[in-house]
Amino acid sequence: MNIVGGLRGIGKRVVNAVWRTGYGARFFVMTLRYSGMSFRRFRLTVREIFFSGVLSLIIILVAGMFVGMVLGLQGYETLKRYGSESALGSLVALSLVRELGPVLAALLFASRAGSAMTAEIGLMKATEQIDAMELMAVNPIARVVAPRFWAGVISMPLLAALFSAMGVFGGYVVGVVNIGVDEGSFWSQMQASVDFQHDILNGVIKSLVFGLAVTAIALFEGYDAPPTAEGVSGATTRTVVESSLAILMLDFILTAFMFQGA
Amino acid sequence: MSASLVELHDVNFAYDSRPILKGINMSFQKGKLIAIMGLSGCGKTTILRHIGGVLKPTKGYVKVDGQVIHELDPQGLYAMRRKMGMLFQFGALFTDMTVFDNVAFQMREHTDLPEEIIRDLVMMKLHAVGLYGTQELMPGELSGGMARRVALARTIALDPMLIMYDEPFAGLDPISLTVVGELIRRLNDALGATSIVVTHDVQESLKIVDYVYFVSNGAIIAEGSADDIRASGEAFVKQFVHGEMDGPIPFHYPGNDFNTDLGVHA
Amino acid sequence: MERTTLDLWVGVFVVAGIAALVVLALKVGNLSTYNVSESYQLQAHFTNVGGLKPTASVRSAGVLVGRVVSIVLDTSNYDAKVTMSIDKRYQFPKDTFANILTSGLLGEQYIGLIPGGDDKMLQSGDEFKKTQSAVVLEDLIGKFLYNSSDAKK
């Protein structure tokens, strides 16, 4: 093993990564371009909303409930030290609506629905279903990829909203019902500090962006997967890793834009 | 001179710089059933992909129905593909749809036929392959031979003028093998279509085909009718047809000399 | 094309998702107290706004009457210019006193309005003449320490 060989290996990987990025960008543009069918034949998209959205419901609702309950407990413990337990409602609601709702729902969505999308498309490719479709004069991007993409983009904000609502309920159960924080101040503090435009709409925008990123990554990884068993399983892992990182990085960027100076 | 539906003229193709096809000339006559034979990885499937317009030749051209495939625009190519049918190696049925939806797929995508007519057509196609009654099953519930026949019904859904088969006999038991072979012949004659069968199953295909091209290393090394091939004196064809262990294709991988590596010196 | 159970489930999902958004907006957020169309704007200058932020509430006698829209530094005399939008239903006399107050010891800061006795009412775009700045805790503690060290002497 010599230095030149090692350098050549690194160079090859870099070139490969850049190449793949370009291919991915073109894939994304093609998906948008061939999206007409997803809306003209909305049934195709509805079907995919079932697979990505409805089937993720249980995990989202349960996770949201527990996250809210933990927030209620931890928040209470911390706020008690400063004698401001009444601010529990605003703490729970703000953390959920601004951050935890969109981010955690997107992370769960990536591992539940994103990985399934990658595996499905990867297998369709491995078993030549994509090729078959292409040779039947049906554009697989329009028929298979785009409906899944739009289903993800539509499902994600709804799932995030359900997660947050469930979390607020969980926080309420622990804070008010269990611990006994005053119910009136719980809700009124919450309403006084959570702004519709500033917090809730921004949360919705975040989850839209996350949904877009996760489905685009999942679909591309599936479409680009080598048509073998190892190829598909590798692509599934990459989907979860890449979309989790993308969610967290995008979250930072979006937060910086949305809440600066406020 | 009878018209040829598909024509390959000096087709060359290379992946990166590795040549796959080297100057292939073929001509497929209308109404005939033609086989392309050769070892796995010799470029047979690549030829089909050129005819379907998935790949573009680096040199030469493929003409289908008088049009050069790689010069067509996307609309033209899609219009051309509607007149073709292709059966993939393992059927490539859509695993998330029922048998019925699989066969109806192209009718729904490409025509505005009402659902009742699609129903009747699907039943006819399933009947033609002897699988009437399986319409509600999912592809996963079918045996390999049945899946192949459903895929065949899907391939002929829009009565294509050209049907391509990619290894239709791979992985089938002897009975399914005969059934599929017989179906290929019968459908070809009933539809008046032209069929191209890519295969390495010599015995089964020689029974049904009109003409054979033998491909090795990306070039045609023999061609002729089934009888010509059986009687061929070409060493490679002989080894292939009779399945002999040694011949032009050696048993040993061309590595270093075994004795030298073992340290045995003469 | 007929309806399927799949459609039902997707319908349930979409309705539940939108309901969750509405709940968040009304129950958790402040959309129920939002009246963008029916409000007018008033200004006030403060020498120090402390921790006051845009969207902070404006209250009179403890009742929410509006919100802070923007806070900018007015470079003509280097003080803070606060713009707030007030619900149309509430009118205030010209000599109303605007205070920056804190809810609780460490709570959020808000603007409290104490109405005066003038007959004329403030119109959109008008300014509160009488204001009191935020109480800055550091200053307060500083003063207290200074005083107590004085007292010891």
XYZ file of C-alpha atoms in Angstrom:
681
model
C 0.000 0.000 0.000
C 1.596 3.244 -1.049
C 0.663 6.884 -0.624
C -0.233 7.390 -4.265
C -2.676 4.496 -4.114
C -4.256 5.885 -0.954
C -4.602 9.348 -2.441
C -6.095 7.906 -5.575
C -8.641 6.057 -3.424
C -9.626 9.265 -1.627
C -9.860 11.151 -4.910
C -12.091 8.470 -6.354
C -14.429 8.631 -3.378
C -14.666 12.402 -3.558
C -15.402 12.334 -7.275
C -17.978 9.626 -6.636
C -19.683 11.620 -3.908
C -19.879 14.728 -6.081
C -21.179 12.635 -8.959
C -23.875 11.109 -6.807
C -24.894 14.506 -5.480
C -25.378 15.753 -9.012
C -27.330 12.650 -9.962
C -29.468 13.069 -6.860
C -30.204 16.685 -7.711
C -31.235 15.697 -11.229
C -33.412 12.924 -9.806
C -35.126 15.460 -7.551
C -35.769 17.840 -10.450
C -37.153 14.976 -12.546
C -39.457 14.016 -9.678
C -40.841 17.537 -9.550
C -41.128 17.664 -13.335
C -43.083 14.431 -13.587
C -45.353 15.216 -10.641
C -48.369 15.943 -12.802
C -49.672 12.399 -12.588
C -49.556 12.418 -8.776
C -52.274 15.067 -8.782
C -54.177 14.176 -11.933
C -54.569 10.647 -10.613
C -54.633 11.608 -6.951
C -55.625 8.071 -6.020
C -52.035 7.000 -6.545
C -50.905 9.563 -3.977
C -53.726 8.694 -1.572
C -52.539 5.101 -1.626
C -49.028 6.178 -0.686
C -50.324 8.501 2.046
C -51.820 5.378 3.536
C -48.488 3.574 3.502
C -46.308 6.426 4.721
C -48.745 8.458 6.838
C -51.447 6.227 8.239
C -49.095 3.364 9.028
C -46.805 5.761 10.926
C -49.693 7.013 13.067
C -49.338 4.598 15.974
C -45.637 5.156 16.514
C -46.065 8.940 16.199
C -48.956 9.110 18.665
C -47.339 6.860 21.259
C -43.963 8.573 20.981
C -45.575 12.017 21.170
C -47.484 11.066 24.295
C -44.376 9.819 26.063
C -42.200 12.745 25.022
C -44.852 15.116 26.374
C -45.004 13.179 29.633
C -41.238 13.298 30.044
C -41.272 17.023 29.322
C -43.944 17.443 31.966
C -41.898 15.604 34.578
C -38.510 17.121 33.786
C -39.926 20.587 33.221
C -41.724 20.470 36.534
C -38.601 19.380 38.391
C -36.585 22.205 36.867
C -39.208 24.940 37.135
C -39.975 24.049 40.744
C -36.515 25.258 41.753
C -37.386 28.748 40.558
C -40.893 28.603 41.901
C -42.404 28.987 38.474
C -44.296 25.716 38.033
C -47.069 27.687 36.415
C -44.830 28.142 33.363
C -44.923 24.366 32.764
C -47.557 24.704 30.068
C -45.548 27.164 28.047
C -42.374 25.118 28.442
C -44.037 21.925 27.233
C -45.874 23.590 24.369
C -42.985 25.715 23.139
C -40.483 22.859 23.125
C -42.937 20.626 21.274
C -44.290 23.061 18.730
C -40.981 24.666 17.867
C -38.543 21.777 18.048
C -39.445 18.365 19.330
C -42.656 17.915 17.344
C -41.216 18.541 13.876
C -37.793 17.016 14.587
C -38.788 13.846 16.451
C -41.745 13.172 14.177
C -39.421 13.514 11.186
C -36.813 11.199 12.726
C -39.486 8.587 13.420
C -40.902 9.089 9.935
C -37.449 8.559 8.418
C -36.931 5.256 10.181
C -40.509 4.040 9.774
C -41.641 5.255 6.355
C -38.390 6.428 4.732
C -36.611 3.116 5.133
C -39.679 1.259 3.865
C -39.770 3.480 0.779
C -36.106 2.832 0.048
C -36.474 -0.919 0.490
C -39.586 -1.025 -1.672
C -38.099 0.927 -4.554
C -34.771 -0.866 -4.240
C -36.536 -4.220 -4.484
C -38.640 -3.040 -7.400
C -35.406 -2.226 -9.135
C -33.672 -5.448 -8.140
C -36.573 -7.512 -9.468
C -36.601 -5.480 -12.705
C -40.051 -4.023 -11.999
C -38.742 -0.527 -12.712
C -37.216 -1.681 -16.002
C -40.421 -3.500 -16.891
C -42.405 -0.346 -16.309
C -40.004 1.683 -18.402
C -40.340 -0.829 -21.247
C -44.116 -0.702 -20.942
C -43.774 2.974 -21.850
C -44.731 4.087 -18.341
C -42.377 6.561 -16.716
C -41.409 5.012 -13.360
C -40.544 8.412 -11.878
C -44.037 9.684 -12.615
C -45.813 6.456 -11.688
C -43.782 5.196 -8.706
C -41.511 7.915 -7.344
C -43.537 11.151 -7.528
C -46.697 9.875 -5.746
C -44.551 8.633 -2.869
C -42.738 11.940 -2.735
C -45.915 13.994 -2.485
C -47.447 11.567 -0.025
C -44.450 12.134 2.253
C -44.606 15.905 1.883
C -48.330 15.883 2.711
C -48.080 13.404 5.596
C -45.161 14.948 7.458
C -46.767 18.207 8.725
C -49.885 16.298 9.749
C -47.815 13.759 11.666
C -45.794 16.518 13.327
C -48.979 18.336 14.373
C -50.390 15.120 15.805
C -47.124 14.509 17.631
C -47.175 17.995 19.189
C -50.848 17.824 20.134
C -50.327 14.422 21.687
C -47.254 15.719 23.510
C -49.144 18.688 24.961
C -51.772 16.249 26.129
C -49.080 14.046 27.699
C -47.590 17.070 29.448
C -51.059 18.002 30.664
C -51.676 14.515 32.044
C -48.417 14.453 33.982
C -48.327 18.125 34.991
C -51.925 18.857 35.819
C -53.571 15.501 36.479
C -50.654 13.759 38.205
C -48.537 16.439 39.828
C -51.290 18.954 40.323
C -50.048 22.117 38.609
C -52.901 24.586 38.396
C -54.898 23.820 35.289
C -55.833 27.425 34.555
C -52.285 28.730 34.654
C -51.071 25.709 32.659
C -53.259 26.644 29.691
C -53.161 30.418 30.029
C -49.360 30.565 30.323
C -49.196 28.310 27.296
C -51.503 30.490 25.252
C -49.754 33.647 26.315
C -46.351 32.408 25.152
C -47.131 30.344 22.049
C -47.654 32.570 19.046
C -49.596 31.178 16.103
C -47.470 32.663 13.365
C -44.152 32.686 15.108
C -44.247 29.242 16.695
C -46.942 27.066 15.160
C -46.627 28.138 11.529
C -42.843 27.967 11.735
C -43.169 24.455 13.133
C -45.356 23.505 10.199
C -42.838 24.970 7.754
C -40.073 23.005 9.457
C -41.952 19.739 9.161
C -42.732 20.432 5.491
C -39.042 20.908 4.794
C -38.154 17.757 6.765
C -40.792 15.734 4.928
C -39.408 16.928 1.627
C -35.839 16.066 2.612
C -36.618 12.643 4.070
C -38.725 11.423 1.152
C -36.324 12.818 -1.442
C -33.420 11.018 0.243
C -35.373 7.790 0.741
C -36.571 7.669 -2.852
C -33.193 8.517 -4.308
C -31.403 5.920 -2.202
C -33.919 3.315 -3.305
C -33.662 4.280 -6.946
C -29.882 4.389 -6.851
C -29.461 1.150 -4.854
C -27.393 -1.600 -6.482
C -29.934 -4.264 -7.508
C -28.791 -6.875 -5.007
C -29.818 -7.878 -1.495
C -26.748 -6.182 0.032
C -27.305 -3.151 -2.140
C -30.865 -2.680 -0.924
C -30.053 -3.244 2.736
C -27.116 -0.832 2.501
C -29.349 1.762 0.877
C -31.952 1.372 3.629
C -29.330 2.037 6.285
C -28.032 5.028 4.346
C -31.543 6.454 4.136
C -31.955 6.445 7.901
C -28.474 7.840 8.553
C -28.571 10.504 5.863
C -32.093 11.688 6.552
C -31.487 11.865 10.317
C -28.435 14.023 9.729
C -30.289 16.104 7.165
C -33.158 16.692 9.617
C -30.856 17.875 12.375
C -28.768 20.093 10.102
C -31.808 21.605 8.419
C -33.332 22.146 11.852
C -30.350 24.224 12.871
C -30.464 26.282 9.689
C -34.217 26.828 9.847
C -34.134 27.690 13.541
C -31.386 30.205 12.913
C -33.494 31.865 10.220
C -36.811 31.738 12.036
C -36.015 32.642 15.606
C -33.085 35.008 15.269
C -33.436 38.221 17.202
C -36.839 37.289 18.481
C -37.833 -10.512 -49.764
C -39.896 -10.663 -46.594
C -39.825 -7.498 -44.494
C -37.722 -7.485 -41.366
C -39.225 -5.860 -38.321
C -36.032 -5.388 -36.362
C -32.618 -4.747 -37.785
C -29.312 -4.363 -36.000
C -26.582 -2.824 -38.105
C -22.988 -3.031 -36.904
C -24.040 -2.414 -33.283
C -21.178 -1.749 -30.890
C -21.562 -1.100 -27.208
C -19.160 -0.628 -24.321
C -19.607 -0.090 -20.593
C -16.966 2.501 -19.717
C -14.239 1.087 -21.929
C -15.163 -2.591 -21.603
C -16.645 -3.716 -24.936
C -19.830 -5.763 -24.612
C -21.040 -5.876 -28.200
C -18.677 -5.883 -31.156
C -20.277 -5.209 -34.518
C -23.536 -7.162 -34.243
C -25.605 -7.524 -37.430
C -28.992 -9.164 -37.046
C -32.265 -9.103 -38.863
C -35.539 -10.362 -37.425
C -38.255 -11.185 -39.900
C -41.914 -10.466 -39.266
C -43.889 -13.342 -37.796
C -40.821 -15.392 -36.930
C -39.641 -16.731 -33.587
C -35.930 -16.124 -33.254
C -33.569 -17.179 -30.496
C -30.368 -15.472 -29.396
C -28.185 -17.994 -27.603
C -24.946 -17.852 -25.779
C -23.303 -18.145 -22.391
C -24.376 -16.019 -19.466
C -22.802 -12.595 -19.709
C -22.058 -12.729 -23.417
C -24.228 -9.692 -24.197
C -27.567 -11.298 -25.075
C -29.631 -9.226 -22.679
C -27.725 -6.128 -23.748
C -29.033 -6.712 -27.283
C -32.620 -6.741 -25.985
C -32.005 -3.546 -24.063
C -30.804 -1.892 -27.261
C -33.957 -2.939 -29.069
C -36.065 -1.584 -26.198
C -34.159 1.684 -26.339
C -32.876 1.448 -22.760
C -29.281 1.499 -23.956
C -27.761 3.453 -26.806
C -25.180 1.867 -29.093
C -21.747 3.472 -29.132
C -21.621 2.757 -32.877
C -24.129 1.469 -35.408
C -27.903 1.516 -35.059
C -30.988 -0.529 -34.205
C -33.983 -0.121 -36.462
C -37.461 -1.225 -35.374
C -40.363 -0.927 -37.788
C -38.252 1.308 -40.019
C -37.215 3.765 -37.283
C -33.781 4.126 -35.728
C -34.396 3.661 -32.013
C -31.713 5.889 -30.573
C -32.763 8.833 -32.752
C -36.325 8.884 -31.403
C -37.354 11.622 -28.975
C -38.841 10.484 -25.617
C -42.411 10.624 -26.944
C -41.453 8.655 -30.035
C -39.609 6.092 -27.939
C -42.576 5.633 -25.611
C -44.902 5.290 -28.604
C -42.570 2.640 -30.001
C -42.402 0.779 -26.685
C -46.170 0.483 -26.593
C -45.847 -1.760 -29.630
C -43.323 -3.952 -27.861
C -43.678 -6.394 -25.036
C -40.887 -7.706 -22.890
C -40.893 -10.648 -20.531
C -38.231 -10.282 -17.881
C -36.092 -13.043 -16.508
C -38.107 -13.657 -13.364
C -41.304 -12.085 -14.605
C -40.848 -8.741 -12.851
C -44.480 -8.728 -11.780
C -45.457 -5.717 -9.695
C -45.406 -7.244 -6.241
C -47.815 -4.715 -4.740
C -50.637 -5.466 -7.189
C -52.892 -8.442 -7.749
C -52.559 -10.633 -10.820
C -55.536 -8.802 -12.295
C -54.019 -5.352 -11.755
C -50.713 -6.544 -13.172
C -52.282 -7.682 -16.427
C -54.519 -4.600 -16.542
C -51.613 -2.255 -15.837
C -50.828 -1.188 -19.398
C -54.474 -1.030 -20.410
C -55.131 1.395 -17.570
C -51.996 3.440 -18.193
C -52.300 3.733 -21.954
C -55.962 3.464 -22.852
C -59.220 5.004 -21.722
C -61.079 1.714 -21.935
C -63.958 1.380 -19.483
C -63.393 -0.950 -16.564
C -65.793 -3.634 -17.896
C -63.872 -3.983 -21.145
C -60.550 -4.077 -19.280
C -62.032 -6.850 -17.157
C -62.982 -8.896 -20.187
C -59.600 -8.333 -21.835
C -57.696 -9.339 -18.698
C -59.769 -12.523 -18.416
C -59.026 -13.336 -22.051
C -55.310 -12.849 -21.585
C -55.277 -14.938 -18.418
C -57.246 -17.621 -20.199
C -54.717 -17.589 -23.046
C -51.944 -18.519 -20.615
C -54.176 -21.020 -18.820
C -54.416 -19.104 -15.550
C -58.008 -17.957 -15.598
C -59.110 -17.946 -11.956
C -55.889 -16.593 -10.453
C -56.841 -12.919 -10.913
C -57.271 -12.164 -7.190
C -53.951 -13.686 -6.108
C -50.862 -11.643 -5.290
C -47.649 -12.414 -7.203
C -46.068 -13.793 -4.030
C -48.680 -16.557 -3.937
C -47.784 -17.888 -7.379
C -45.258 -20.587 -8.230
C -42.328 -19.651 -10.459
C -43.931 -21.131 -13.565
C -47.269 -19.469 -12.894
C -45.621 -16.102 -12.236
C -43.847 -16.429 -15.591
C -47.147 -17.107 -17.326
C -48.873 -14.155 -15.625
C -45.976 -11.993 -16.748
C -46.502 -13.376 -20.228
C -50.183 -12.411 -20.076
C -49.127 -8.914 -18.991
C -46.584 -8.723 -21.815
C -49.213 -9.459 -24.464
C -51.843 -7.224 -22.814
C -51.774 -4.658 -25.616
C -51.148 -7.175 -28.448
C -47.591 -6.071 -29.207
C -46.053 -6.551 -32.646
C -42.733 -7.482 -31.092
C -42.322 -9.669 -28.010
C -38.963 -10.065 -26.309
C -38.198 -12.796 -23.811
C -35.255 -12.514 -21.450
C -34.346 -16.011 -20.290
C -37.951 -17.233 -20.145
C -36.857 -20.728 -19.144
C -34.558 -19.818 -16.253
C -35.374 -21.605 -13.024
C -38.416 -23.532 -14.257
C -39.225 -27.175 -13.622
C -39.401 -29.442 -16.687
C -43.199 -29.258 -16.948
C -43.423 -25.477 -16.658
C -40.548 -25.327 -19.118
C -42.503 -27.156 -21.798
C -45.649 -25.148 -21.038
C -43.874 -21.804 -21.313
C -42.041 -22.892 -24.472
C -45.272 -24.035 -26.061
C -47.007 -20.785 -25.045
C -44.292 -18.675 -26.608
C -44.717 -20.470 -29.911
C -48.511 -20.393 -29.824
C -48.806 -16.732 -28.826
C -46.366 -15.759 -31.541
C -48.474 -17.441 -34.196
C -51.841 -16.378 -32.762
C -50.899 -12.708 -32.462
C -48.953 -12.629 -35.709
C -46.148 -11.053 -33.712
C -42.404 -11.322 -34.003
C -40.667 -12.894 -31.023
C -37.086 -12.742 -29.847
C -36.034 -15.245 -27.190
C -32.791 -14.725 -25.341
C -31.808 -17.986 -23.704
C -29.121 -20.461 -22.905
C -31.570 -23.343 -22.740
C -30.635 -25.010 -25.999
C -32.823 -28.092 -26.066
C -36.058 -26.331 -25.141
C -35.603 -23.428 -27.514
C -34.397 -25.455 -30.481
C -37.763 -27.214 -30.373
C -39.748 -24.030 -30.986
C -37.662 -21.456 -32.826
C -37.396 -20.634 -36.516
C -33.933 -19.160 -36.504
C -31.003 -18.963 -34.109
C -28.169 -16.493 -33.567
C -25.245 -17.728 -31.546
C -23.401 -15.018 -29.642
C -20.098 -15.328 -27.883
C -17.942 -12.533 -26.495
C -20.156 -9.869 -28.035
C -20.006 -11.216 -31.597
C -22.115 -13.579 -33.659
C -20.271 -16.838 -34.209
C -23.019 -18.928 -35.829
C -26.535 -18.553 -37.173
C -29.114 -20.674 -38.936
C -32.231 -22.745 -38.448
C -32.561 -25.160 -35.547
C -31.388 -28.048 -37.703
C -28.381 -26.063 -38.933
C -27.358 -25.435 -35.358
C -27.757 -29.066 -34.309
C -25.600 -30.109 -37.212
C -23.096 -27.314 -36.849
C -19.459 -28.238 -36.956
C -18.340 -25.096 -35.130
C -16.493 -26.259 -32.033
C -18.078 -23.766 -29.631
C -21.623 -24.447 -30.868
C -21.008 -28.167 -30.561
C -19.792 -27.823 -27.002
C -22.744 -25.598 -26.127
C -25.478 -27.654 -27.775
C -24.256 -30.913 -26.353
C -23.181 -29.454 -23.022
C -19.640 -30.836 -23.114
C -17.359 -30.029 -20.255
C -14.234 -29.165 -22.173
C -13.882 -27.491 -25.524
C -13.213 -23.935 -26.656
C -14.633 -22.846 -23.285
C -12.067 -24.347 -20.900
C -12.992 -25.954 -17.602
C -10.152 -24.158 -15.839
C -10.148 -20.469 -15.164
C -7.185 -18.958 -17.026
C -5.048 -18.284 -13.959
C -1.416 -19.035 -13.215
C -0.208 -22.512 -13.889
C -1.436 -24.731 -11.072
C 1.738 -26.818 -10.825
C 3.965 -23.760 -10.733
C 1.954 -22.208 -7.917
C 2.080 -25.401 -5.904
C 5.848 -25.325 -6.222
C 5.995 -28.568 -8.177
C 8.820 -28.281 -10.659
C 9.147 -30.525 -13.568
C -63.615 3.419 -9.246
C -65.169 2.754 -5.872
C -64.397 3.811 -2.347
C -62.145 1.535 -0.348
C -61.222 1.142 3.311
C -57.845 2.571 2.389
C -59.531 5.837 1.414
C -61.318 5.830 4.742
C -58.097 5.485 6.678
C -56.383 8.212 4.704
C -59.423 10.413 5.314
C -59.287 9.746 9.043
C -55.569 10.530 9.040
C -55.952 13.831 7.183
C -58.897 14.957 9.330
C -57.046 14.042 12.540
C -53.920 15.868 11.359
C -55.826 19.028 10.503
C -57.742 18.797 13.778
C -54.432 18.590 15.631
C -53.270 21.753 13.844
C -56.486 23.543 14.773
C -56.152 22.436 18.381
C -52.576 23.671 18.455
C -53.637 26.981 16.955
C -56.616 27.597 19.249
C -55.912 25.779 22.482
C -52.124 25.919 22.634
C -51.449 29.045 20.612
C -52.959 32.463 20.679
C -54.909 32.405 17.418
C -58.128 32.811 19.376
C -56.902 36.190 20.580
C -55.556 37.210 17.208
C -57.406 39.924 15.349
C -55.145 41.206 12.653
C -57.766 43.068 10.676
C -59.373 44.920 13.538
C -56.503 46.658 15.229
C -54.721 49.973 15.144
C -51.136 50.887 15.832
C -49.674 53.011 18.562
C -46.105 53.975 19.384
C -44.146 54.623 22.524
C -40.560 55.622 23.310
C -38.710 54.018 26.204
C -35.209 54.771 27.439
C -34.747 51.045 28.097
C -36.976 48.160 27.017
C -35.106 45.545 29.055
C -36.186 42.088 27.957
C -39.278 43.158 26.027
C -39.702 41.241 22.759
C -41.906 41.511 19.687
C -45.216 39.617 20.217
C -45.093 40.458 23.930
C -48.529 41.278 25.265
C -49.977 44.696 25.943
C -52.331 44.704 28.927
C -54.560 47.157 30.628
C -55.871 46.309 34.099
C -54.501 42.837 33.418
C -56.610 42.337 30.288
C -54.848 41.527 27.019
C -55.562 44.423 24.622
C -52.810 44.052 22.026
C -49.295 42.951 21.128
C -45.910 44.462 20.507
C -45.187 44.528 16.767
C -41.661 45.849 16.571
C -38.886 47.350 18.667
C -36.276 49.516 16.993
C -33.640 51.950 18.152
C -34.617 55.510 17.339
C -31.305 57.182 16.497
C -32.697 60.746 16.785
C -32.355 60.583 20.549
C -31.076 57.018 21.061
C -34.029 55.485 22.774
C -36.208 52.506 21.888
C -39.263 52.992 19.687
C -41.884 50.334 20.333
C -44.777 49.817 17.940
C -47.780 47.899 19.216
C -51.042 46.915 17.638
C -54.107 47.409 19.828
C -57.494 45.788 19.456
C -60.002 48.190 17.810
C -62.505 47.522 20.572
C -60.332 49.350 23.086
C -59.683 53.099 22.964
C -57.327 54.888 25.326
C -57.171 58.535 26.449
C -54.347 60.743 25.180
C -52.603 60.832 28.549
C -52.433 57.080 29.021
C -49.323 55.908 30.829
C -47.311 53.041 29.225
C -45.185 50.894 31.555
C -42.891 47.973 30.911
C -43.730 45.430 33.595
C -42.678 41.942 34.491
C -45.044 39.115 35.261
C -43.616 37.548 38.367
C -39.998 37.901 39.425
C -38.470 36.187 36.391
C -41.466 36.093 34.076
C -41.993 37.601 30.642
C -42.037 41.333 30.215
C -45.115 43.082 28.908
C -46.488 46.562 28.463
C -49.045 47.745 30.964
C -51.339 50.641 30.060
C -52.742 52.872 32.794
C -55.435 55.153 31.303
C -55.487 58.826 32.217
C -58.416 61.236 32.285
C -58.148 63.046 28.941
C -61.297 63.380 26.815
C -59.432 62.940 23.547
C -58.611 59.376 22.520
C -55.385 58.128 20.930
C -55.717 57.597 17.158
C -53.866 55.116 14.980
C -50.220 56.163 14.622
C -50.265 58.278 17.790
C -47.720 58.022 20.532
C -47.900 57.502 24.279
C -46.342 60.602 25.819
C -45.834 59.232 29.263
C -43.775 56.057 29.560
C -41.770 54.234 32.145
C -38.871 51.957 31.212
C -38.264 48.417 32.253
C -36.845 47.692 35.636
C -33.430 46.223 34.975
C -32.605 43.764 37.695
C -28.840 44.380 37.549
C -29.323 48.122 38.129
C -31.642 47.398 41.001
C -29.219 45.012 42.662
C -26.376 47.438 42.005
C -28.285 50.232 43.714
C -29.171 48.004 46.623
C -25.545 46.957 47.171
C -24.375 50.571 46.845
C -26.947 51.721 49.373
C -26.230 48.988 51.891
C -22.482 49.622 51.724
C -23.265 53.317 52.253
C -25.402 52.504 55.235
C -22.617 50.536 56.886
C -20.307 53.533 56.985
